[in-house]
Amino acid sequence: MDEGRPGVAATLQALNGALGRPAALWVKESGARNLRHRDFLAPRAALSAAFPGGQVPPEAVSAVPSLRGPAVLPLRACRQTSAGLAVQVRRPEAFQRLLGPLPDPASPAAGARTGCVVLHCPALRSPAALRPHHLRSVLVADHLAQLLRAQGVSVRLVPALSEERSWDVLRQLRIYWPSGSGGSSLTDAVSALKAALGRCPCAAACEQGPGIAEGVICKVHLKSFVEQQGLLGYDPNLDVLLVTEGTLRSLAELQEAVLQCPVSDPIAPPTSRFPSQSSSCSFVHVVNCEEEFQLQQLDVLWRILDPGAHTALQKHLVCGPVKVTNPSSPIGADQYFQLRKHQMYEASVIKYGELAHDEAWTEVIDTLTVAAIRFELLSTAHRNQITLDLENNSISTKGTRSGAFVMYNCARLATLFNAFQQAVEQGTYPPLPPVSELNFSCLREEGEWLLLFNYLLPFPEVLQQAAQLPLSSKGIRITANTETVCKFLIQLSMDFSSYYNRVHILGEPFPHLFDQMFARLQLLGAVRDVFHSALATLHLPPLSQI
């Protein structure tokens, strides 16, 4: 029987079930020190709260090693310790099951239909040049789109980029955002919204005069609508909005995105200019805190003009401020990119010597710069402030918490496997045998279990958690774990680097050493796949050299 790929959640569920209590009593260990003695622990305090005197029935304890399930890790005996109930995994078996053919976590199940999410990034409507705080919200939306698509969710990105201005910095950062003018369909949508304004009891004519900008169509009373509807989380200063053609065009783009989303009844797609109630579309506005008030105005206006289920599903994911230390003048996103690129080049010269000015090294520096900026703006929780120190080179290739460090370790893996392949072609080593012929009992080094248990095992669940959006929560604000993948990659790079510096993988070509070398290569091949899959959610290609 195919036991399937083990997972953390399924194993914890089985362990909790074995103790016969609904509460989550068990935790997964992750620290190297504790993993020397145990892999899962039911802490003494949790047991004392769940069982009289903290005494677990002996039959429940003895049942733990026999736990089975499609995604349950093979377990050894359960024992009482001073810390609580401790369990270790049967490690050679776990290596065997996890290092077999690994399904791509970025490939959703065939036929899965999980709806559609529209990610709206108002920063891309800014008439002025993009600044780092705009860039942060765009990168968060771009990364979130990749995470959602990896889980089989259809994603629409708005607004479309205007073809009348340059978006070089987005292209340089590998942000693949749709562009276009919208055409006649958008014009029709704006006309429909104007008609809705004419019927709206909250709207009133607005005569041109002092303090009224040219192009204002009418004014809409937002505050009374918010109070009548009992909407939660809106700024109490929302009052009267002066509606312009640009305002309606922004709403029209959102409605066009709804029309392009899947509906619950695919045989009867919505034909109205206003999306049908059957739309399975949710909206997440990814906005920097400086523009949150203007977004709330747009949100309420849409609810007023189009009171459907889709407008009620709007959520706001707000990015905290980006503070630039000691700027001589406001810095644009383009300047920020070029500065970081120059710093990355200088840091690389210090580490590797004078670089050849060829296409290959140019691509390496560009990729390292993109990685540095993405990690700088994404590895902090989106709601927290980021401080950019542009005077000091904070993206040194030596820093263990940088994107450059992650890319460096990814390149080390590529170099390792290139060296192995060359040795195979030269007849130094035989080819890597099939997984079924490998002896994983050779993997006894502490770092090997750390890589498998903390990274290979939970990786699919890490991606799932990073893509979770609490769309059913009360209020308009939500948070997402958009920092999770960056933090995961940084920690993986640190533990891989420690292991790789300590253990010699490609040893002497003696047959009695091949079993251990092949098992290690299989493990590190899986680590490389995790690097590649995680970097793909950041639009970062793996480097083959550094």
Coordinates of C-alpha atoms in Angstrom, one line a residue:
M1 CA 0.0 0.0 0.0
D2 CA 1.3 3.5 -0.9
E3 CA 1.6 5.2 2.5
G4 CA 1.9 8.6 0.9
R5 CA 4.0 11.6 1.9
P6 CA 4.3 12.1 5.7
G7 CA 3.2 15.4 7.1
V8 CA 3.5 17.3 10.4
A9 CA -0.3 18.0 10.8
A10 CA -1.3 14.4 10.1
T11 CA 1.2 13.1 12.6
L12 CA 0.2 15.5 15.3
Q13 CA -3.4 14.6 14.7
A14 CA -2.7 10.9 15.1
L15 CA -0.7 11.5 18.3
N16 CA -3.5 13.6 19.8
G17 CA -6.0 11.0 18.8
A18 CA -4.0 8.3 20.5
L19 CA -4.3 10.1 23.8
G20 CA -8.1 10.3 23.4
R21 CA -8.3 14.0 24.1
P22 CA -9.7 16.7 21.7
A23 CA -7.1 19.2 22.8
A24 CA -3.8 19.6 20.9
L25 CA -1.4 18.2 23.4
W26 CA 1.6 17.4 21.2
V27 CA 4.2 19.8 19.7
K28 CA 6.8 19.2 17.1
E29 CA 10.4 19.8 18.2
S30 CA 12.7 21.9 16.0
G31 CA 15.8 22.8 18.0
A32 CA 18.9 20.7 17.4
R33 CA 19.4 20.1 21.2
N34 CA 15.9 18.6 21.8
L35 CA 16.0 16.6 18.5
R36 CA 18.9 14.6 19.9
H37 CA 16.4 13.0 22.3
R38 CA 12.9 13.4 20.9
D39 CA 11.0 14.6 17.8
F40 CA 7.5 15.2 19.4
L41 CA 6.6 16.1 22.9
A42 CA 3.4 16.3 24.9
P43 CA 4.6 18.8 27.6
R44 CA 4.0 17.9 31.2
A45 CA 1.9 21.0 31.8
A46 CA -0.5 20.1 29.0
L47 CA -0.8 16.5 30.3
S48 CA -1.6 17.8 33.8
A49 CA -4.4 19.9 32.4
A50 CA -5.8 17.0 30.3
F51 CA -5.4 14.0 32.7
P52 CA -5.9 13.7 36.5
G53 CA -2.4 14.0 38.1
G54 CA -1.0 14.2 34.6
Q55 CA -1.0 10.4 34.3
V56 CA -1.8 9.2 30.8
P57 CA -3.4 5.7 30.7
P58 CA -0.7 3.1 29.9
E59 CA -2.7 1.6 27.0
A60 CA -2.7 5.1 25.3
V61 CA 1.1 5.4 25.7
S62 CA 1.7 1.9 24.4
A63 CA -0.6 2.5 21.3
V64 CA 1.6 5.4 20.0
P65 CA 4.2 3.2 18.1
S66 CA 1.5 1.4 16.2
L67 CA 0.0 4.6 14.8
R68 CA -0.5 4.4 11.1
G69 CA -2.0 6.6 8.4
P70 CA -1.4 7.8 4.9
A71 CA 0.6 10.8 6.1
V72 CA 1.7 9.7 9.6
L73 CA 5.4 9.4 10.3
P74 CA 6.7 6.0 11.5
L75 CA 7.1 6.3 15.3
R76 CA 9.2 4.5 17.9
A77 CA 8.3 3.9 21.5
C78 CA 6.6 6.6 23.6
R79 CA 8.3 7.3 26.9
Q80 CA 7.8 9.4 30.0
T81 CA 10.5 12.1 30.6
S82 CA 10.9 15.0 33.0
A83 CA 9.6 17.2 30.2
G84 CA 6.5 15.1 29.4
L85 CA 5.7 12.3 26.9
A86 CA 8.4 12.1 24.3
V87 CA 8.4 10.2 20.9
Q88 CA 11.1 9.7 18.4
V89 CA 10.5 9.0 14.7
R90 CA 11.9 5.8 13.1
R91 CA 14.4 7.9 11.1
P92 CA 15.7 5.5 8.4
E93 CA 12.0 4.8 7.5
A94 CA 11.2 8.5 7.5
F95 CA 14.2 9.3 5.2
Q96 CA 13.0 6.5 2.8
R97 CA 9.4 7.9 2.6
L98 CA 10.3 11.5 2.3
L99 CA 13.2 11.2 -0.1
G100 CA 11.3 9.1 -2.6
P101 CA 9.6 10.9 -5.6
L102 CA 8.5 14.2 -4.0
P103 CA 5.2 15.7 -5.4
D104 CA 5.7 19.3 -6.4
P105 CA 3.9 21.3 -3.6
A106 CA 3.3 24.0 -6.2
S107 CA 1.1 21.7 -8.3
P108 CA -2.5 21.7 -7.0
A109 CA -4.6 18.6 -7.2
A110 CA -6.1 18.0 -10.6
G111 CA -9.5 19.4 -10.9
A112 CA -9.3 21.3 -7.7
R113 CA -11.5 24.4 -7.8
T114 CA -10.7 26.8 -5.0
G115 CA -12.2 30.1 -6.3
C116 CA -10.6 33.3 -7.3
V117 CA -8.9 36.1 -5.5
V118 CA -8.4 39.6 -6.9
L119 CA -5.3 41.3 -5.6
H120 CA -5.7 45.0 -6.0
C121 CA -2.6 47.2 -5.5
P122 CA -3.5 50.9 -5.4
A123 CA 0.2 51.9 -5.4
L124 CA 0.3 51.2 -9.1
R125 CA -2.1 54.0 -9.7
S126 CA 0.1 56.6 -8.1
P127 CA 0.7 59.4 -10.6
A128 CA 4.1 60.1 -9.1
A129 CA 7.2 57.9 -9.4
L130 CA 7.1 54.8 -7.2
R131 CA 8.9 55.0 -3.9
P132 CA 10.1 52.1 -1.6
H133 CA 6.8 52.1 0.4
H134 CA 4.9 51.6 -2.9
L135 CA 7.3 48.9 -3.9
R136 CA 6.7 47.0 -0.6
S137 CA 3.0 46.6 -1.2
V138 CA 3.6 45.6 -4.9
L139 CA 6.1 42.9 -3.8
V140 CA 3.7 41.7 -1.1
A141 CA 0.9 41.4 -3.7
D142 CA 3.2 39.7 -6.3
H143 CA 4.5 37.1 -3.7
L144 CA 1.0 36.5 -2.4
A145 CA -0.2 35.9 -6.0
Q146 CA 2.5 33.2 -6.4
L147 CA 1.6 31.5 -3.1
L148 CA -2.1 31.4 -4.0
R149 CA -1.5 30.0 -7.5
A150 CA 0.7 27.3 -5.9
Q151 CA -2.4 26.2 -4.0
G152 CA -4.6 26.1 -7.1
V153 CA -6.3 29.5 -6.5
S154 CA -7.1 31.6 -9.6
V155 CA -5.6 35.1 -9.1
R156 CA -6.3 38.4 -10.9
L157 CA -4.0 41.4 -10.5
V158 CA -5.3 44.9 -10.8
P159 CA -4.9 47.6 -11.8
A160 CA -3.4 46.9 -15.3
L161 CA -0.2 48.9 -15.8
S162 CA -0.6 52.0 -17.9
E163 CA 1.3 51.7 -21.2
E164 CA 1.9 55.4 -21.1
R165 CA 4.7 55.3 -18.5
S166 CA 7.8 53.3 -17.8
W167 CA 7.7 50.4 -15.4
D168 CA 11.4 49.4 -15.6
V169 CA 11.9 48.9 -11.9
L170 CA 9.0 46.3 -11.9
R171 CA 10.6 44.5 -14.8
Q172 CA 14.0 44.6 -13.1
L173 CA 12.5 43.1 -9.9
R174 CA 10.8 40.3 -12.0
I175 CA 7.4 41.5 -11.1
Y176 CA 5.1 40.2 -13.9
W177 CA 2.1 42.5 -13.6
P178 CA -0.5 42.7 -16.4
S179 CA -0.7 45.8 -18.6
G180 CA -3.3 47.3 -20.9
S181 CA -5.8 50.1 -21.4
G182 CA -9.0 48.2 -20.8
G183 CA -10.6 49.2 -24.1
S184 CA -14.3 49.6 -24.7
S185 CA -15.4 47.2 -22.0
L186 CA -13.9 49.5 -19.3
T187 CA -15.6 52.5 -20.9
D188 CA -18.9 50.6 -20.8
A189 CA -18.3 49.8 -17.1
V190 CA -17.6 53.4 -16.3
S191 CA -20.9 54.4 -18.0
A192 CA -22.8 51.8 -16.0
L193 CA -21.3 53.2 -12.7
K194 CA -22.3 56.8 -13.7
A195 CA -25.8 55.5 -14.2
A196 CA -25.7 53.9 -10.8
L197 CA -24.5 57.2 -9.3
G198 CA -27.5 58.9 -10.7
R199 CA -29.8 56.5 -8.8
C200 CA -27.8 56.6 -5.6
P201 CA -29.5 58.2 -2.6
C202 CA -26.1 58.9 -1.1
A203 CA -24.9 60.9 -4.1
A204 CA -25.5 64.6 -4.6
A205 CA -24.7 67.1 -7.3
C206 CA -21.5 69.0 -6.8
E207 CA -21.2 72.5 -8.4
Q208 CA -17.9 73.7 -9.5
G209 CA -16.5 76.4 -7.2
P210 CA -13.6 77.3 -4.8
G211 CA -12.0 74.1 -3.3
I212 CA -13.7 71.8 -5.9
A213 CA -11.2 70.3 -8.3
E214 CA -12.0 70.2 -12.0
G215 CA -13.5 66.9 -13.2
V216 CA -15.6 66.2 -10.1
I217 CA -18.8 64.4 -11.1
C218 CA -20.6 64.5 -7.8
K219 CA -20.2 64.0 -4.1
V220 CA -21.1 60.9 -2.2
H221 CA -21.9 60.7 1.6
L222 CA -19.9 57.7 2.8
K223 CA -20.2 58.1 6.6
S224 CA -24.0 57.7 6.7
F225 CA -23.7 54.5 4.6
V226 CA -21.0 53.0 6.9
E227 CA -23.2 53.7 9.9
Q228 CA -26.4 52.4 8.4
Q229 CA -24.7 49.2 7.3
G230 CA -22.8 48.7 10.6
L231 CA -19.5 48.3 8.8
L232 CA -16.5 47.6 11.1
G233 CA -13.0 48.8 10.9
Y234 CA -13.4 52.0 8.8
D235 CA -11.8 55.3 9.6
P236 CA -14.2 57.5 11.6
N237 CA -13.1 60.5 9.5
L238 CA -14.7 59.0 6.3
D239 CA -17.3 61.5 5.3
V240 CA -17.9 63.0 1.8
L241 CA -16.1 61.7 -1.3
L242 CA -15.7 63.8 -4.4
V243 CA -16.1 61.3 -7.2
T244 CA -14.1 61.8 -10.4
E245 CA -13.9 60.0 -13.7
G246 CA -10.7 58.4 -12.4
T247 CA -12.5 57.1 -9.3
L248 CA -15.1 55.4 -11.5
R249 CA -12.4 54.0 -13.7
S250 CA -10.7 52.4 -10.7
L251 CA -14.0 50.8 -9.7
A252 CA -14.6 49.6 -13.2
E253 CA -11.3 47.8 -13.3
L254 CA -12.3 45.9 -10.1
Q255 CA -15.6 44.9 -11.7
E256 CA -13.9 43.7 -14.8
A257 CA -11.7 41.5 -12.6
V258 CA -14.8 40.0 -11.1
L259 CA -16.2 39.2 -14.5
Q260 CA -13.1 37.3 -15.4
C261 CA -13.2 35.2 -12.2
P262 CA -14.7 31.7 -12.1
V263 CA -18.3 31.4 -10.9
S264 CA -20.0 28.7 -9.0
D265 CA -22.1 27.8 -12.0
P266 CA -19.7 27.7 -15.0
I267 CA -22.6 27.0 -17.4
A268 CA -24.2 30.3 -16.7
P269 CA -21.5 33.0 -16.5
P270 CA -22.6 36.5 -15.4
T271 CA -23.8 38.6 -18.3
S272 CA -24.6 41.8 -16.5
R273 CA -22.2 44.7 -16.3
F274 CA -22.4 44.2 -12.5
P275 CA -21.1 40.8 -11.4
S276 CA -23.6 38.1 -10.4
Q277 CA -24.2 36.9 -6.9
S278 CA -22.8 33.5 -7.9
S279 CA -19.3 34.9 -8.3
S280 CA -16.8 33.0 -6.2
C281 CA -14.5 36.0 -6.2
S282 CA -12.8 37.6 -3.1
F283 CA -11.0 40.9 -3.0
V284 CA -7.8 41.7 -1.2
H285 CA -6.6 45.3 -1.4
V286 CA -2.9 45.3 -0.7
V287 CA -2.2 48.8 0.3
N288 CA 0.5 50.8 2.1
C289 CA -0.6 52.5 5.3
E290 CA -0.1 56.0 3.7
E291 CA -2.9 55.3 1.1
E292 CA -5.2 53.3 3.4
F293 CA -7.7 56.1 3.9
Q294 CA -8.1 56.7 0.1
L295 CA -8.6 52.9 -0.3
Q296 CA -11.3 52.9 2.3
Q297 CA -13.1 55.6 0.4
L298 CA -13.0 53.5 -2.8
D299 CA -14.1 50.4 -0.9
V300 CA -17.2 52.1 0.5
L301 CA -18.1 53.8 -2.8
W302 CA -18.1 50.4 -4.5
R303 CA -20.3 48.9 -1.8
I304 CA -22.7 51.8 -2.4
L305 CA -22.8 51.5 -6.2
D306 CA -22.7 47.7 -6.4
P307 CA -24.2 46.1 -3.3
G308 CA -23.4 42.5 -4.2
A309 CA -21.8 39.6 -2.4
H310 CA -18.5 40.3 -4.1
T311 CA -18.2 43.8 -2.7
A312 CA -19.0 42.5 0.7
L313 CA -16.0 40.2 0.5
Q314 CA -13.5 43.0 0.3
K315 CA -10.5 42.8 2.7
H316 CA -7.6 45.2 3.3
L317 CA -4.1 43.9 3.8
V318 CA -2.2 46.9 5.0
C319 CA 1.6 47.2 4.8
G320 CA 3.4 49.2 7.4
P321 CA 5.6 52.2 6.7
V322 CA 9.0 52.0 5.1
K323 CA 11.4 54.4 6.8
V324 CA 14.5 55.4 5.0
T325 CA 17.3 56.6 7.3
N326 CA 18.9 59.9 6.6
P327 CA 17.8 60.4 3.1
S328 CA 19.3 63.5 1.5
S329 CA 16.1 63.7 -0.6
P330 CA 13.1 61.4 -1.2
I331 CA 14.3 58.3 -2.9
G332 CA 12.4 56.7 -5.7
A333 CA 12.1 52.9 -6.3
D334 CA 14.4 53.2 -9.4
Q335 CA 17.1 54.9 -7.3
Y336 CA 16.7 52.3 -4.6
F337 CA 17.2 49.4 -7.0
Q338 CA 20.3 51.0 -8.7
L339 CA 21.8 51.8 -5.3
R340 CA 21.3 48.2 -4.1
K341 CA 22.7 46.9 -7.4
H342 CA 25.8 49.0 -7.0
Q343 CA 26.3 47.9 -3.4
M344 CA 25.8 44.2 -4.5
Y345 CA 28.5 44.6 -7.1
E346 CA 30.9 46.1 -4.6
A347 CA 30.2 43.4 -2.1
S348 CA 30.8 40.7 -4.7
V349 CA 34.1 42.2 -5.7
I350 CA 35.2 42.1 -2.1
K351 CA 34.2 38.5 -1.8
Y352 CA 35.3 37.1 -5.2
G353 CA 37.7 39.7 -6.6
E354 CA 37.3 41.8 -9.7
L355 CA 34.4 40.4 -11.7
A356 CA 34.4 39.9 -15.4
H357 CA 32.0 42.2 -17.2
D358 CA 30.3 39.5 -19.1
E359 CA 26.7 38.5 -19.5
A360 CA 26.8 35.7 -17.0
W361 CA 28.1 37.8 -14.2
T362 CA 25.7 40.6 -15.0
E363 CA 22.9 38.1 -14.7
V364 CA 24.3 37.0 -11.3
I365 CA 24.5 40.5 -9.9
D366 CA 21.0 41.3 -11.2
T367 CA 19.6 38.2 -9.5
L368 CA 21.4 38.9 -6.3
T369 CA 20.1 42.4 -6.3
V370 CA 16.5 41.3 -6.8
A371 CA 16.9 38.7 -4.0
A372 CA 18.4 41.3 -1.7
I373 CA 15.5 43.7 -2.2
R374 CA 12.8 41.1 -2.1
F375 CA 14.1 39.7 1.2
E376 CA 14.7 43.2 2.6
L377 CA 11.0 44.1 2.0
L378 CA 9.3 40.7 2.5
S379 CA 11.1 39.0 5.4
T380 CA 9.4 41.4 7.9
A381 CA 5.7 40.9 8.7
H382 CA 3.8 43.1 6.3
R383 CA 2.0 45.1 9.0
N384 CA 5.3 46.1 10.7
Q385 CA 7.6 49.0 9.9
I386 CA 10.7 48.4 7.8
T387 CA 13.8 50.6 8.1
L388 CA 16.1 50.9 5.1
D389 CA 19.6 51.9 5.8
L390 CA 20.8 53.1 2.4
E391 CA 24.1 54.6 3.6
N392 CA 25.6 51.4 4.8
N393 CA 25.8 48.3 2.7
S394 CA 23.2 46.2 4.5
I395 CA 23.1 43.6 1.8
S396 CA 26.5 42.2 2.2
T397 CA 27.0 38.7 0.8
K398 CA 28.3 37.7 4.2
G399 CA 25.1 38.4 6.1
T400 CA 23.2 35.2 7.1
R401 CA 19.8 36.9 7.0
S402 CA 20.0 38.3 3.5
G403 CA 18.6 37.2 0.1
A404 CA 22.2 37.1 -1.2
F405 CA 23.1 34.5 1.5
V406 CA 20.1 32.3 0.4
M407 CA 21.1 32.5 -3.3
Y408 CA 24.7 31.7 -2.4
N409 CA 23.7 28.5 -0.6
C410 CA 21.4 27.6 -3.5
A411 CA 24.4 28.0 -5.8
R412 CA 26.6 25.8 -3.6
L413 CA 24.1 23.0 -4.1
A414 CA 24.3 23.5 -7.9
T415 CA 28.1 23.4 -7.7
L416 CA 28.0 20.2 -5.7
F417 CA 25.8 18.4 -8.2
N418 CA 27.7 19.7 -11.1
A419 CA 30.9 18.3 -9.5
F420 CA 29.3 15.0 -8.9
Q421 CA 28.0 14.7 -12.5
Q422 CA 31.4 15.5 -13.9
A423 CA 32.9 12.9 -11.6
V424 CA 30.4 10.3 -12.9
E425 CA 31.2 11.2 -16.5
Q426 CA 34.9 10.8 -15.7
G427 CA 34.3 7.4 -14.1
T428 CA 35.3 8.5 -10.6
Y429 CA 31.8 7.6 -9.1
P430 CA 29.0 5.4 -10.3
P431 CA 25.7 7.1 -11.1
L432 CA 23.3 7.8 -8.2
P433 CA 21.3 4.5 -7.7
P434 CA 17.4 4.5 -7.6
V435 CA 16.0 5.6 -4.2
S436 CA 14.8 2.0 -3.5
E437 CA 18.4 0.9 -3.4
L438 CA 19.8 3.5 -1.1
N439 CA 20.7 2.8 2.5
F440 CA 19.3 5.7 4.6
S441 CA 20.5 4.2 7.9
C442 CA 23.8 5.8 6.9
L443 CA 22.4 9.2 7.6
R444 CA 23.3 9.6 11.3
E445 CA 24.7 13.1 11.3
E446 CA 22.7 15.6 13.4
G447 CA 22.4 18.1 10.6
E448 CA 20.9 15.5 8.2
W449 CA 17.9 14.9 10.4
L450 CA 17.6 18.6 11.0
L451 CA 17.3 19.3 7.3
L452 CA 14.7 16.5 6.8
F453 CA 12.6 17.1 9.8
N454 CA 12.6 20.9 9.9
Y455 CA 12.5 21.7 6.2
L456 CA 11.7 18.8 3.8
L457 CA 8.9 17.4 6.0
P458 CA 6.9 20.6 6.7
F459 CA 7.6 22.4 3.4
P460 CA 4.2 21.8 1.7
E461 CA 2.5 22.9 4.9
V462 CA 4.7 26.0 5.1
L463 CA 3.5 27.0 1.6
Q464 CA -0.2 26.3 2.5
Q465 CA 0.1 28.4 5.7
A466 CA 1.8 31.3 3.8
A467 CA -1.1 31.4 1.3
Q468 CA -3.9 31.4 4.0
L469 CA -6.1 34.5 4.0
P470 CA -8.7 34.9 6.7
L471 CA -11.4 36.1 4.3
S472 CA -14.3 35.2 6.7
S473 CA -12.9 37.3 9.6
K474 CA -14.9 40.3 10.9
G475 CA -13.9 43.8 9.9
I476 CA -12.0 44.8 6.8
R477 CA -8.4 44.3 7.8
I478 CA -6.7 41.0 7.5
T479 CA -3.1 39.8 7.9
A480 CA -1.2 37.2 5.9
N481 CA 2.0 35.3 6.6
T482 CA 3.8 36.9 3.6
E483 CA 7.1 36.8 5.5
T484 CA 7.0 33.0 6.1
V485 CA 8.8 31.8 2.9
C486 CA 11.7 34.3 3.3
K487 CA 12.2 33.3 6.9
F488 CA 12.0 29.7 6.0
L489 CA 14.6 30.1 3.3
I490 CA 16.9 32.1 5.6
Q491 CA 16.7 29.4 8.4
L492 CA 17.2 26.6 5.8
S493 CA 20.2 28.4 4.4
M494 CA 21.8 28.7 7.9
D495 CA 21.3 25.1 8.8
F496 CA 22.3 23.8 5.3
S497 CA 25.5 26.0 5.4
S498 CA 26.4 24.7 8.9
Y499 CA 26.0 21.1 7.7
Y500 CA 27.8 21.7 4.4
N501 CA 30.7 23.3 6.1
R502 CA 31.0 20.5 8.6
V503 CA 30.4 17.4 6.3
H504 CA 32.4 16.4 3.3
I505 CA 29.9 15.1 0.8
L506 CA 32.0 13.9 -2.2
G507 CA 34.5 11.7 -0.5
E508 CA 37.2 9.3 -1.7
P509 CA 36.0 7.0 -4.5
F510 CA 36.1 3.9 -2.3
P511 CA 33.1 1.5 -2.8
H512 CA 32.6 1.1 1.0
L513 CA 31.9 4.9 1.2
F514 CA 29.4 5.1 -1.6
D515 CA 26.3 4.1 0.5
Q516 CA 26.7 7.2 2.7
M517 CA 27.6 9.5 -0.1
F518 CA 24.6 8.4 -2.2
A519 CA 22.2 8.8 0.7
R520 CA 23.6 12.3 1.4
L521 CA 23.3 13.3 -2.3
Q522 CA 19.6 12.1 -2.3
L523 CA 18.9 14.2 0.8
L524 CA 20.6 17.3 -0.6
G525 CA 18.9 16.8 -4.0
A526 CA 15.6 17.1 -2.1
V527 CA 16.9 20.2 -0.2
R528 CA 17.8 21.7 -3.6
D529 CA 14.2 21.1 -4.9
V530 CA 12.8 22.8 -1.8
F531 CA 15.1 25.8 -2.5
H532 CA 13.9 26.0 -6.1
S533 CA 10.2 25.7 -5.2
A534 CA 10.4 28.3 -2.5
L535 CA 12.4 30.7 -4.6
A536 CA 9.8 30.3 -7.4
T537 CA 7.2 32.0 -5.2
L538 CA 9.5 35.0 -5.1
H539 CA 10.2 35.0 -8.9
L540 CA 13.8 34.2 -8.2
P541 CA 15.6 31.7 -10.5
P542 CA 18.2 29.4 -8.8
L543 CA 21.8 30.4 -9.5
S544 CA 24.2 27.8 -10.9
Q545 CA 27.2 29.8 -9.9
I546 CA 28.3 32.6 -7.6

